[in-house]
């Protein structure tokens, strides 16, 4: 504008993409207020329509201040790029050089614009291309993904199919293995009753090969001719009506082998759950053995029952945790209890003799607690009042939770009455023997000692008489005194001889285990104790020191203490007749044995007299047991004593020093002797 001294320049560029044109207007600086660029362009474009060559050279009144000379300069050959308008108020505008300059400038601008347009077009095309490429790539990627997914799905389906196929094959192999190795015969038939499968067990049992029987009618193969018609009818009925007599049940029937032999089978038939015409599986088992075993069992049961009946012996089992009791036939008979009644301890209790009930219950409780074997005798009382004696022996079987007593009960009433008669006879006999031997002893003493005694008396009187004479006959008196001494010595010799005659053998000295000795005594006295309803509780120490002495003598002492304890409880009925036998090592390392009863006890004032010979409070007592016992224990360097219990009853104990190590028995116990009646006396 400054170079050509223009007053106005306007540029209008058409948008190649069809948007609004770009319009720029510049006015000389010194001019007054400016119309807007748009207004100027509007005003100009009024005149220059499309073809710039037709534009007038001058335009007037453009800015309401007078004429201006206008030079339109088209951009592009046809002005398709737009138009530049230069204007000046000078009337000589444009001069020739100015026109040239303007047209060169317009051409330069056109070239630049065209270049720019081309570039922008290229850019646009390139960007469109890029976009299309991106879009296509995305489409392709998506398609690819889709394809991949499809492929993966197909592979999955294929895999699953393969797996199912393998599973099916495996299951078929398994089923075949089961069928082939089954111990039972497995035969399948179709809806016509024809064999479709025949397993190895069936081949073995019936004596046919599988390929021989496939397709044959089942009835013709394994059913005896006499039953075939029935089988056919049953099969036809099922097909016609669906009514099945054998389906789903276990039945026993007769079957036939290839060689024509018949045998019992157990049969179960099931329908194969498949669509289409029905088919069936039959399971058959040869039960020849089972039938035989059953028959034999019945026979042996009958034998047993008969034997139990004859021997009056019943058997039982008692499951301790549940108190389930099972009885043999004979036991119901012994107890006279209805065969259909359920056996419980309560029911059993109604048959136990009232006096034996507490002992019985005590034994049950003890067995439940200690789980040790049982040996027991007690009485039953029948509803008619008759009394029976029974002996029970039972041992325990099984472990925790399954503990069970298996035992036998024998009616020993007859044996018991003969035993009692025998024992009575024996005790009478022993009493007689004792009295007799004492009588003999006394007679012998009397007989043997009488003579020296009368000699002594005669000599002593003669001596007195000789001393009383005047003068005293001293020599005579001395002689008679000597004779007195001689007779006295003879009497003493007689007694020594008698002692040797009536005394026992020499004692045997050995190392004695008091526990073992005690156990033997218990075993010996058990039946007597049971008869007296005594509950024996042994508590034998594990660490008991051995003692040295005469085993038999010590056992006599133990036996005597047990018998005394039992005797002391014979009148006790209001409490259990408990007898405790305990062995223990005492403070001085001695072996101690204690027998504690729950009997009547003794009068404390008579405590010292208990051990005296011939002291007894019993009608049939001898009163020498304790005194002999004490002398036996003392000869073993021990001590025997009695105390009263805090509760009812008395306790008798002895203690003996332990066997000294290395000492020979004869050294340390040289002076153990055999006490006897005369000794105690
Ligand atoms: P006996 O054979 O006469 O019983 P013992 O010497 O064995 O002779 O006993 C003497 C006495 O001592 C008995 O008669 C009895 O009075 C008493 N006696 C013995 N043991 C016991 C005991 N365990 N409880 C109460 N008194 C007893």
XYZ file of C-alpha atoms and ligand atoms in Angstrom:
708
model
C 0.000 0.000 0.000
C 2.785 2.394 0.853
C 4.853 1.643 -2.239
C 1.965 2.340 -4.625
C 0.277 4.901 -2.385
C -2.937 2.944 -2.296
C -5.890 3.883 -0.216
C -7.488 0.450 -0.050
C -6.514 -3.104 -0.699
C -8.979 -5.923 -0.399
C -8.265 -9.615 -0.771
C -10.936 -12.198 -1.126
C -9.937 -15.812 -1.284
C -12.356 -18.514 -2.220
C -12.187 -21.602 -0.101
C -11.363 -24.564 -2.327
C -13.383 -26.877 -0.068
C -16.489 -24.710 -0.324
C -16.425 -22.932 3.038
C -16.918 -19.147 3.506
C -14.410 -16.985 1.594
C -11.486 -15.331 3.390
C -11.822 -11.556 3.272
C -9.111 -9.039 4.226
C -9.290 -5.251 3.794
C -6.518 -2.653 4.396
C -7.120 1.091 4.270
C -4.642 3.934 4.232
C -3.796 5.005 7.725
C -4.953 8.524 7.661
C -8.375 7.779 6.692
C -11.226 8.153 9.103
C -13.417 5.473 10.572
C -13.389 2.271 8.608
C -16.291 0.189 7.385
C -15.854 -3.450 8.236
C -13.898 -5.662 5.873
C -17.009 -7.537 5.100
C -18.910 -4.453 4.124
C -16.103 -3.372 1.808
C -15.929 -6.772 0.185
C -19.692 -6.899 -0.124
C -19.667 -3.513 -1.812
C -16.899 -4.518 -4.140
C -18.369 -7.870 -5.025
C -21.586 -6.108 -5.998
C -19.723 -4.864 -8.929
C -17.428 -7.718 -9.669
C -19.542 -10.614 -10.285
C -17.916 -13.761 -11.375
C -15.919 -12.664 -14.330
C -13.245 -10.166 -13.262
C -12.543 -9.163 -16.780
C -15.955 -7.606 -16.855
C -15.302 -5.534 -13.793
C -15.458 -1.780 -14.298
C -12.125 0.049 -14.113
C -13.547 2.629 -11.710
C -15.831 2.445 -8.828
C -17.324 5.436 -7.277
C -18.953 6.220 -3.992
C -17.424 3.347 -2.418
C -16.640 5.114 0.787
C -19.042 7.967 0.485
C -16.230 10.457 0.119
C -15.796 10.518 -3.566
C -14.639 8.341 -6.373
C -11.879 5.841 -6.149
C -10.071 4.112 -8.956
C -10.210 0.445 -8.569
C -8.022 -2.245 -10.036
C -9.360 -5.767 -9.680
C -6.730 -8.416 -9.949
C -8.079 -11.942 -10.374
C -6.199 -14.713 -8.619
C -5.809 -17.722 -10.921
C -6.538 -17.680 -14.603
C -10.259 -17.240 -14.162
C -10.201 -15.636 -10.751
C -11.069 -19.021 -9.291
C -8.708 -18.462 -6.431
C -10.237 -15.182 -5.457
C -9.577 -11.576 -6.163
C -7.314 -8.750 -5.006
C -8.720 -5.278 -5.285
C -6.408 -2.290 -5.107
C -7.909 1.213 -4.988
C -6.664 4.779 -4.789
C -8.337 8.134 -4.861
C -5.862 9.377 -7.318
C -7.321 9.878 -10.635
C -4.194 8.723 -12.387
C -4.361 5.446 -10.773
C -3.199 3.094 -12.025
C -0.325 4.226 -13.969
C 1.329 1.732 -16.304
C 4.118 0.686 -13.949
C 1.677 0.427 -11.107
C -0.598 -1.800 -13.132
C 2.403 -3.980 -14.021
C 3.591 -4.162 -10.500
C 0.089 -5.056 -9.273
C -0.352 -7.765 -11.877
C 3.116 -9.240 -11.055
C 2.204 -9.193 -7.382
C -1.165 -10.832 -8.120
C 0.570 -13.523 -10.206
C 3.107 -14.167 -7.437
C 0.251 -14.493 -4.993
C -1.633 -16.831 -7.340
C 1.430 -19.067 -7.717
C 1.973 -19.133 -3.962
C -1.678 -19.788 -3.304
C -1.849 -22.520 -5.866
C 1.246 -24.127 -4.386
C -0.248 -23.847 -0.945
C -3.537 -25.223 -2.177
C -1.809 -28.122 -3.850
C 0.132 -28.858 -0.739
C -2.903 -28.703 1.443
C -4.799 -30.867 -1.040
C -1.989 -33.386 -0.988
C -1.928 -33.295 2.761
C -5.611 -33.815 2.921
C -5.499 -36.683 0.482
C -2.583 -38.191 2.390
C -4.400 -37.812 5.691
C -7.551 -39.292 4.178
C -5.469 -42.146 2.919
C -3.860 -42.583 6.310
C -7.254 -42.581 7.925
C -8.528 -45.134 5.490
C -5.474 -47.272 6.094
C -5.972 -47.015 9.860
C -9.631 -47.851 9.534
C -8.968 -50.788 7.248
C -6.198 -52.030 9.516
C -8.575 -51.879 12.474
C -11.228 -53.709 10.473
C -8.712 -56.337 9.486
C -7.470 -56.714 13.075
C -11.061 -57.109 14.301
C -11.735 -59.692 11.620
C -8.539 -61.432 12.608
C -9.572 -61.488 16.278
C -12.931 -62.889 15.336
C -11.237 -65.571 13.317
C -8.880 -66.430 16.141
C -11.778 -66.690 18.565
C -13.615 -68.941 16.189
C -10.516 -71.085 15.825
C -10.047 -71.350 19.583
C -13.684 -72.281 20.054
C -13.447 -74.878 17.385
C -10.314 -76.303 19.016
C -12.096 -76.361 22.393
C -15.050 -78.179 20.934
C -12.702 -80.619 19.236
C -10.792 -81.174 22.449
C -13.974 -81.725 24.390
C -15.193 -84.148 21.799
C -11.858 -85.989 21.990
C -12.022 -86.089 25.752
C -15.567 -87.368 25.738
C -14.582 -89.987 23.247
C -11.621 -91.042 25.384
C -13.785 -91.029 28.508
C -16.358 -93.150 26.731
C -13.683 -95.583 25.604
C -12.206 -95.717 29.093
C -15.596 -96.279 30.655
C -16.297 -99.025 28.146
C -12.961 -100.667 28.932
C -13.698 -100.345 32.632
C -17.146 -101.803 32.263
C -15.782 -104.616 30.177
C -13.147 -105.265 32.843
C -15.809 -105.311 35.559
C -18.032 -107.610 33.595
C -15.094 -109.843 32.669
C -13.660 -110.076 36.148
C -16.974 -110.251 38.036
C -17.287 -113.308 40.259
C -20.976 -113.433 39.465
C -22.273 -114.574 36.108
C -23.515 -111.625 34.080
C -25.805 -112.372 31.151
C -27.621 -109.744 29.105
C -30.578 -110.469 26.838
C -32.494 -108.442 24.293
C -36.257 -107.920 24.009
C -36.671 -111.342 22.450
C -34.889 -113.058 25.304
C -31.779 -113.752 23.190
C -28.359 -113.616 24.815
C -26.301 -110.534 23.910
C -23.547 -110.848 26.522
C -22.143 -113.796 28.472
C -19.208 -113.019 30.768
C -16.269 -115.304 31.666
C -17.827 -116.192 35.051
C -20.920 -117.358 33.184
C -18.744 -119.355 30.755
C -17.046 -120.995 33.720
C -20.219 -121.687 35.672
C -22.407 -122.941 32.844
C -19.700 -124.616 30.740
C -20.445 -122.753 27.470
C -18.189 -120.495 25.404
C -19.495 -116.990 24.852
C -19.601 -117.308 21.051
C -21.594 -120.551 21.371
C -24.476 -118.910 23.199
C -24.622 -115.356 21.781
C -27.930 -114.961 19.968
C -29.458 -118.097 21.547
C -32.558 -117.934 23.663
C -31.655 -117.641 27.360
C -34.236 -120.184 28.430
C -32.733 -122.808 26.095
C -29.271 -122.307 27.513
C -29.385 -122.004 31.284
C -32.902 -122.894 32.397
C -33.740 -126.552 33.079
C -36.183 -127.961 30.474
C -38.924 -128.328 33.081
C -38.908 -124.599 33.809
C -38.421 -123.244 30.290
C -42.087 -122.885 29.464
C -42.719 -120.951 32.651
C -39.835 -118.629 31.891
C -41.118 -117.989 28.353
C -44.582 -117.210 29.636
C -43.241 -114.822 32.258
C -41.116 -113.051 29.658
C -44.012 -112.747 27.212
C -46.269 -111.446 29.982
C -43.758 -108.777 30.882
C -43.409 -107.649 27.266
C -47.174 -107.530 26.854
C -48.239 -106.014 30.172
C -45.075 -104.656 31.828
C -45.931 -106.838 34.826
C -42.699 -108.267 36.244
C -42.498 -110.883 38.986
C -38.753 -111.173 39.151
C -37.459 -107.774 38.068
C -35.386 -105.973 40.713
C -35.626 -108.856 43.220
C -33.268 -111.568 44.383
C -34.703 -114.969 43.759
C -33.393 -118.453 44.147
C -33.959 -120.902 41.315
C -32.481 -123.959 39.681
C -30.193 -123.567 36.655
C -28.658 -126.131 34.332
C -25.106 -126.472 33.039
C -23.964 -127.506 29.564
C -23.478 -131.048 30.848
C -27.098 -131.175 32.022
C -26.354 -131.035 35.753
C -28.661 -128.812 37.750
C -27.621 -126.525 40.597
C -29.135 -123.778 42.738
C -28.497 -120.139 41.765
C -29.408 -116.774 43.143
C -30.677 -114.509 40.397
C -31.293 -110.785 40.074
C -32.582 -109.237 36.850
C -32.567 -105.535 36.043
C -33.795 -103.719 32.984
C -31.104 -101.831 31.084
C -32.180 -98.188 31.044
C -31.936 -97.559 27.287
C -34.498 -96.288 24.849
C -35.949 -98.651 22.282
C -37.011 -102.242 22.821
C -36.308 -103.436 26.382
C -33.141 -105.343 27.226
C -32.086 -106.927 30.522
C -29.089 -107.868 32.627
C -29.191 -110.982 34.746
C -26.747 -111.569 37.624
C -26.473 -115.193 38.644
C -24.515 -116.742 41.483
C -23.907 -120.411 42.114
C -25.119 -120.929 45.703
C -24.452 -124.648 46.021
C -21.762 -123.992 48.639
C -23.836 -121.459 50.516
C -26.780 -123.862 50.702
C -24.553 -126.626 51.930
C -22.942 -124.324 54.508
C -26.363 -123.189 55.654
C -27.480 -126.772 56.095
C -24.317 -127.622 57.954
C -24.728 -124.583 60.151
C -28.258 -125.639 61.000
C -27.036 -129.131 61.773
C -24.206 -127.895 63.974
C -26.561 -125.494 65.722
C -28.869 -128.416 66.423
C -25.892 -130.407 67.727
C -24.822 -127.554 69.938
C -28.321 -127.027 71.275
C -28.605 -130.726 72.050
C -25.178 -130.798 73.700
C -26.027 -127.705 75.741
C -29.289 -129.295 76.759
C -27.595 -132.514 77.841
C -24.795 -130.782 79.715
C -27.104 -128.144 81.175
C -24.753 -125.587 79.721
C -25.875 -122.383 78.050
C -23.748 -119.830 76.266
C -24.058 -116.085 76.028
C -22.433 -112.961 74.667
C -22.530 -109.550 76.288
C -21.502 -106.480 74.308
C -20.240 -104.251 77.069
C -20.631 -100.782 75.446
C -24.275 -101.375 74.431
C -25.315 -104.014 77.008
C -26.639 -106.184 74.187
C -26.995 -109.718 75.521
C -27.476 -112.785 73.371
C -28.452 -116.119 74.885
C -28.421 -119.641 73.612
C -31.600 -121.686 73.749
C -30.447 -123.621 76.813
C -29.855 -120.464 78.816
C -33.508 -119.484 78.473
C -34.319 -122.938 79.828
C -31.919 -122.680 82.773
C -33.271 -119.257 83.737
C -36.850 -120.308 82.870
C -37.346 -117.176 80.843
C -39.646 -116.934 77.834
C -37.727 -117.561 74.595
C -39.149 -114.386 73.015
C -38.265 -112.079 75.903
C -35.453 -109.628 75.408
C -32.623 -110.423 77.784
C -31.483 -107.517 79.940
C -29.702 -107.391 83.270
C -33.007 -106.352 84.761
C -34.691 -109.504 83.489
C -31.741 -111.616 84.657
C -31.913 -109.919 88.060
C -35.450 -111.261 88.581
C -34.003 -114.784 88.623
C -30.957 -114.203 90.844
C -31.309 -115.393 94.427
C -31.935 -112.256 96.546
C -28.958 -113.067 98.782
C -26.639 -113.296 95.785
C -27.979 -110.310 93.868
C -25.532 -107.761 95.258
C -22.535 -110.028 94.619
C -23.795 -110.608 91.084
C -24.238 -106.894 90.476
C -20.837 -106.179 91.964
C -19.300 -108.681 89.524
C -21.070 -107.137 86.554
C -19.817 -103.689 87.510
C -16.307 -105.000 88.054
C -16.283 -106.781 84.674
C -17.546 -103.626 83.015
C -14.763 -101.644 84.688
C -11.765 -104.003 84.736
C -12.569 -106.043 81.622
C -10.994 -109.119 83.114
C -12.111 -112.707 82.703
C -14.975 -113.907 84.892
C -15.346 -117.031 87.038
C -18.343 -116.912 89.298
C -20.863 -119.099 91.053
C -24.172 -117.889 92.341
C -27.683 -119.049 93.022
C -30.859 -118.595 91.021
C -34.309 -118.616 92.469
C -37.058 -119.801 90.160
C -40.600 -118.414 90.323
C -41.677 -121.619 92.178
C -39.010 -120.978 94.818
C -36.633 -123.720 93.634
C -32.965 -122.809 93.996
C -30.378 -123.560 91.322
C -26.631 -123.144 91.454
C -24.935 -121.869 88.297
C -21.314 -121.498 87.399
C -20.371 -118.692 84.969
C -17.107 -118.548 83.056
C -16.536 -115.792 80.538
C -13.651 -114.227 78.802
C -13.368 -110.903 77.099
C -12.795 -110.389 73.403
C -12.332 -107.462 71.047
C -10.868 -104.077 71.614
C -12.131 -100.642 72.502
C -15.726 -99.961 71.507
C -16.238 -103.594 70.494
C -15.550 -105.256 73.823
C -17.598 -108.374 74.265
C -17.764 -111.096 76.896
C -18.301 -114.585 75.551
C -19.147 -117.105 78.170
C -20.896 -120.197 79.392
C -23.336 -120.738 82.203
C -23.625 -124.223 83.646
C -26.351 -125.444 85.901
C -24.253 -127.064 88.644
C -27.058 -127.667 91.120
C -26.540 -131.402 91.143
C -22.778 -131.196 91.298
C -23.074 -128.582 93.961
C -25.301 -130.663 96.205
C -22.964 -133.641 95.931
C -19.992 -131.345 96.543
C -21.659 -129.910 99.591
C -22.372 -133.359 100.897
C -18.764 -134.276 100.220
C -17.390 -131.143 101.837
C -19.593 -131.682 104.870
C -18.342 -135.239 105.147
C -14.776 -134.026 104.687
C -15.044 -131.355 107.345
C -16.631 -133.797 109.724
C -13.861 -136.193 108.934
C -11.151 -133.602 109.460
C -12.742 -132.596 112.734
C -12.748 -136.222 113.744
C -9.173 -136.567 112.556
C -8.133 -133.493 114.489
C -9.924 -134.629 117.588
C -8.577 -138.115 117.080
C -5.006 -136.986 116.575
C -5.303 -134.707 119.582
C -6.882 -137.552 121.513
C -4.081 -139.858 120.450
C -1.558 -137.211 121.363
C -3.135 -136.642 124.724
C -3.422 -140.382 125.367
C 0.197 -140.882 124.404
C 1.290 -138.021 126.629
C -0.817 -139.383 129.434
C 0.405 -142.896 128.909
C 4.086 -142.127 128.489
C 4.284 -139.363 131.071
C 2.096 -141.072 133.663
C 4.734 -143.603 134.615
C 7.595 -141.130 135.185
C 5.141 -138.792 136.898
C 4.002 -141.419 139.439
C 7.720 -142.293 139.906
C 8.422 -138.648 140.640
C 5.526 -138.401 143.085
C 6.533 -141.641 144.858
C 10.216 -140.650 145.018
C 9.424 -137.149 146.235
C 7.161 -138.545 149.060
C 9.870 -141.091 150.025
C 12.415 -138.277 150.039
C 10.187 -136.198 152.341
C 9.626 -139.140 154.624
C 13.425 -139.882 154.841
C 14.162 -136.223 155.639
C 11.415 -136.249 158.343
C 12.942 -139.352 160.149
C 14.926 -138.781 163.292
C 17.732 -138.750 162.535
C 17.043 -137.804 158.899
C 18.146 -140.416 156.367
C 20.153 -137.971 154.205
C 21.719 -140.585 151.936
C 18.363 -142.174 151.256
C 16.839 -138.719 150.611
C 19.671 -137.879 148.191
C 19.084 -141.131 146.307
C 15.334 -140.565 146.031
C 15.972 -136.944 144.879
C 18.291 -138.320 142.135
C 15.550 -140.729 141.073
C 13.111 -137.822 140.970
C 15.437 -135.954 138.601
C 15.845 -139.091 136.436
C 12.057 -139.506 136.127
C 11.653 -135.803 135.344
C 14.182 -136.120 132.520
C 12.410 -139.183 131.215
C 9.098 -137.275 131.066
C 10.788 -134.484 129.136
C 12.299 -137.023 126.719
C 8.864 -138.538 126.162
C 7.492 -135.163 125.160
C 10.416 -134.503 122.812
C 9.875 -137.879 121.193
C 6.146 -137.245 120.777
C 6.870 -133.869 119.272
C 9.122 -135.487 116.711
C 6.463 -138.083 116.005
C 3.540 -135.674 115.526
C 5.558 -132.805 114.039
C 5.823 -132.134 110.314
C 8.724 -132.684 108.007
C 11.781 -130.478 107.996
C 11.031 -127.085 106.466
C 12.306 -126.315 102.941
C 14.076 -122.980 102.750
C 14.013 -121.116 99.470
C 13.501 -117.667 97.953
C 9.749 -117.003 98.000
C 7.759 -114.560 95.866
C 4.930 -113.630 98.254
C 2.749 -112.452 95.349
C 2.948 -115.804 93.665
C 2.373 -117.637 96.921
C -0.654 -115.400 97.556
C -2.061 -116.039 94.080
C -1.898 -119.788 94.659
C -3.698 -119.493 97.975
C -6.373 -117.309 96.340
C -6.861 -119.904 93.618
C -7.220 -122.619 96.278
C -9.757 -120.744 98.353
C -11.743 -119.098 95.555
C -14.626 -121.492 95.460
C -14.985 -121.486 99.242
C -14.969 -117.674 99.220
C -17.582 -117.574 96.493
C -19.688 -119.976 98.456
C -19.470 -117.576 101.362
C -20.283 -114.685 98.972
C -17.011 -112.968 99.677
C -15.790 -110.412 97.121
C -12.054 -110.768 96.921
C -9.954 -107.776 95.890
C -6.279 -108.570 95.424
C -3.860 -105.620 95.190
C -0.464 -107.156 94.655
C 2.514 -104.777 94.429
C 4.834 -104.974 91.443
C 7.924 -104.064 93.420
C 7.595 -106.568 96.226
C 10.996 -107.761 97.507
C 11.476 -111.551 97.651
C 11.737 -113.204 101.077
C 13.512 -116.351 102.178
C 11.585 -119.063 103.965
C 9.264 -122.020 103.777
C 6.723 -121.348 101.059
C 4.181 -123.864 102.382
C 4.329 -122.475 105.924
C 3.836 -118.914 104.659
C 0.916 -120.085 102.525
C -0.631 -121.678 105.654
C -0.461 -118.286 107.344
C -2.066 -116.504 104.346
C -4.756 -119.175 104.081
C -5.475 -118.876 107.783
C -5.825 -115.079 107.581
C -8.142 -115.352 104.547
C -10.308 -117.972 106.291
C -10.518 -115.921 109.469
C -11.530 -112.838 107.408
C -14.178 -114.850 105.576
C -15.446 -116.337 108.889
C -15.646 -112.857 110.414
C -18.011 -111.786 107.598
C -20.259 -114.847 107.609
C -22.958 -113.049 109.576
C -22.650 -109.780 107.619
C -25.601 -109.165 105.318
C -26.037 -105.402 105.302
C -22.856 -104.595 103.365
C -20.670 -106.223 100.716
C -18.431 -108.960 102.102
C -15.281 -107.364 100.780
C -11.915 -108.938 101.468
C -8.827 -107.007 100.435
C -5.490 -108.764 100.093
C -2.655 -106.365 99.606
C 1.087 -106.912 99.288
C 3.522 -104.019 99.432
C 7.095 -103.056 100.157
C 7.151 -101.280 103.531
C 9.336 -98.411 104.770
C 12.107 -100.777 105.902
C 12.242 -102.576 102.573
C 10.351 -105.515 104.049
C 7.626 -107.449 102.288
C 4.279 -106.797 103.933
C 1.016 -108.668 103.418
C -2.304 -107.322 104.689
C -5.708 -108.997 104.828
C -8.529 -106.569 105.503
C -12.100 -107.690 105.998
C -15.422 -105.973 106.591
C -16.465 -108.427 109.299
C -17.512 -108.177 112.912
C -14.055 -107.173 114.177
C -12.846 -108.073 117.678
C -13.060 -106.702 121.164
C -10.100 -104.303 121.586
C -9.553 -105.612 125.105
C -9.099 -109.096 123.745
C -6.597 -107.932 121.087
C -3.653 -109.559 122.847
C -5.466 -112.789 123.444
C -6.257 -113.411 119.759
C -2.781 -114.856 119.274
C -2.978 -117.095 122.312
C -3.329 -120.800 121.757
C -6.819 -122.206 122.150
C -8.397 -118.752 122.220
C -11.456 -118.894 119.975
C -14.856 -117.265 119.777
C -16.175 -119.749 117.218
C -18.344 -122.734 117.996
C -16.193 -125.022 115.923
C -12.922 -123.106 116.405
C -9.669 -124.609 117.691
C -8.031 -121.321 118.566
C -4.626 -122.333 117.334
C -4.563 -120.807 113.786
C -3.285 -117.380 114.799
C -0.842 -118.676 117.385
C 0.733 -121.092 114.898
C 0.745 -118.318 112.306
C 2.543 -115.971 114.627
C 5.192 -118.547 115.471
C 5.719 -119.244 111.721
C 6.158 -115.536 110.980
C 8.447 -115.038 113.939
C 10.592 -117.946 112.847
C 10.958 -115.997 109.574
C 12.221 -113.016 111.632
C 8.950 -111.252 110.931
C 6.013 -109.847 112.839
C 2.256 -110.589 112.742
C -0.261 -108.152 114.195
C -3.939 -107.195 114.152
C -5.680 -103.810 114.075
C -9.299 -102.742 113.973
C -10.465 -100.865 110.853
C -11.800 -97.331 110.969
C -15.001 -98.749 109.543
C -16.286 -102.233 110.226
C -13.906 -105.190 110.298
C -10.345 -105.998 111.193
C -6.964 -106.005 109.460
C -4.303 -108.679 110.022
C -0.806 -108.002 108.676
C 2.609 -109.548 108.713
C 5.941 -108.310 107.445
C 9.124 -110.228 106.710
C 12.591 -108.845 105.934
C 13.653 -109.169 102.306
C 15.979 -112.044 101.355
C 19.559 -110.906 101.907
C 21.532 -111.051 98.667
C 24.224 -113.708 98.362
C 23.336 -115.374 101.670
C 22.487 -119.032 101.289
C 19.115 -119.833 102.638
C 20.358 -122.214 105.279
C 22.805 -119.591 106.591
C 20.313 -116.862 107.147
C 17.351 -118.980 108.132
C 18.983 -121.845 109.937
C 16.551 -121.557 112.788
C 13.276 -121.727 110.858
C 11.442 -124.642 112.405
C 8.143 -126.287 112.037
C 5.760 -125.070 114.708
C 3.163 -127.584 115.668
C 0.337 -128.017 118.038
C 2.538 -128.868 120.972
C 4.833 -125.972 120.163
C 1.947 -123.554 120.120
C 0.632 -125.052 123.298
P -10.008 -120.090 115.253
O -9.739 -121.100 114.266
O -10.696 -120.531 116.465
O -10.668 -118.941 114.664
P -7.682 -118.458 115.293
O -6.394 -118.474 116.063
O -7.576 -118.422 113.833
O -8.580 -119.637 115.765
O -8.437 -117.138 115.791
C -8.658 -116.877 117.137
C -9.748 -115.889 117.310
O -9.351 -114.621 116.851
C -10.991 -116.196 116.554
O -11.831 -117.126 117.221
C -11.638 -114.825 116.463
O -12.348 -114.530 117.649
C -10.451 -113.912 116.387
N -10.207 -113.522 115.005
C -9.329 -114.082 114.175
N -9.376 -113.454 112.978
C -10.324 -112.501 113.067
C -10.861 -111.516 112.201
N -10.428 -111.406 110.937
N -11.828 -110.693 112.642
C -12.278 -110.801 113.912
N -11.825 -111.699 114.793
C -10.859 -112.551 114.393
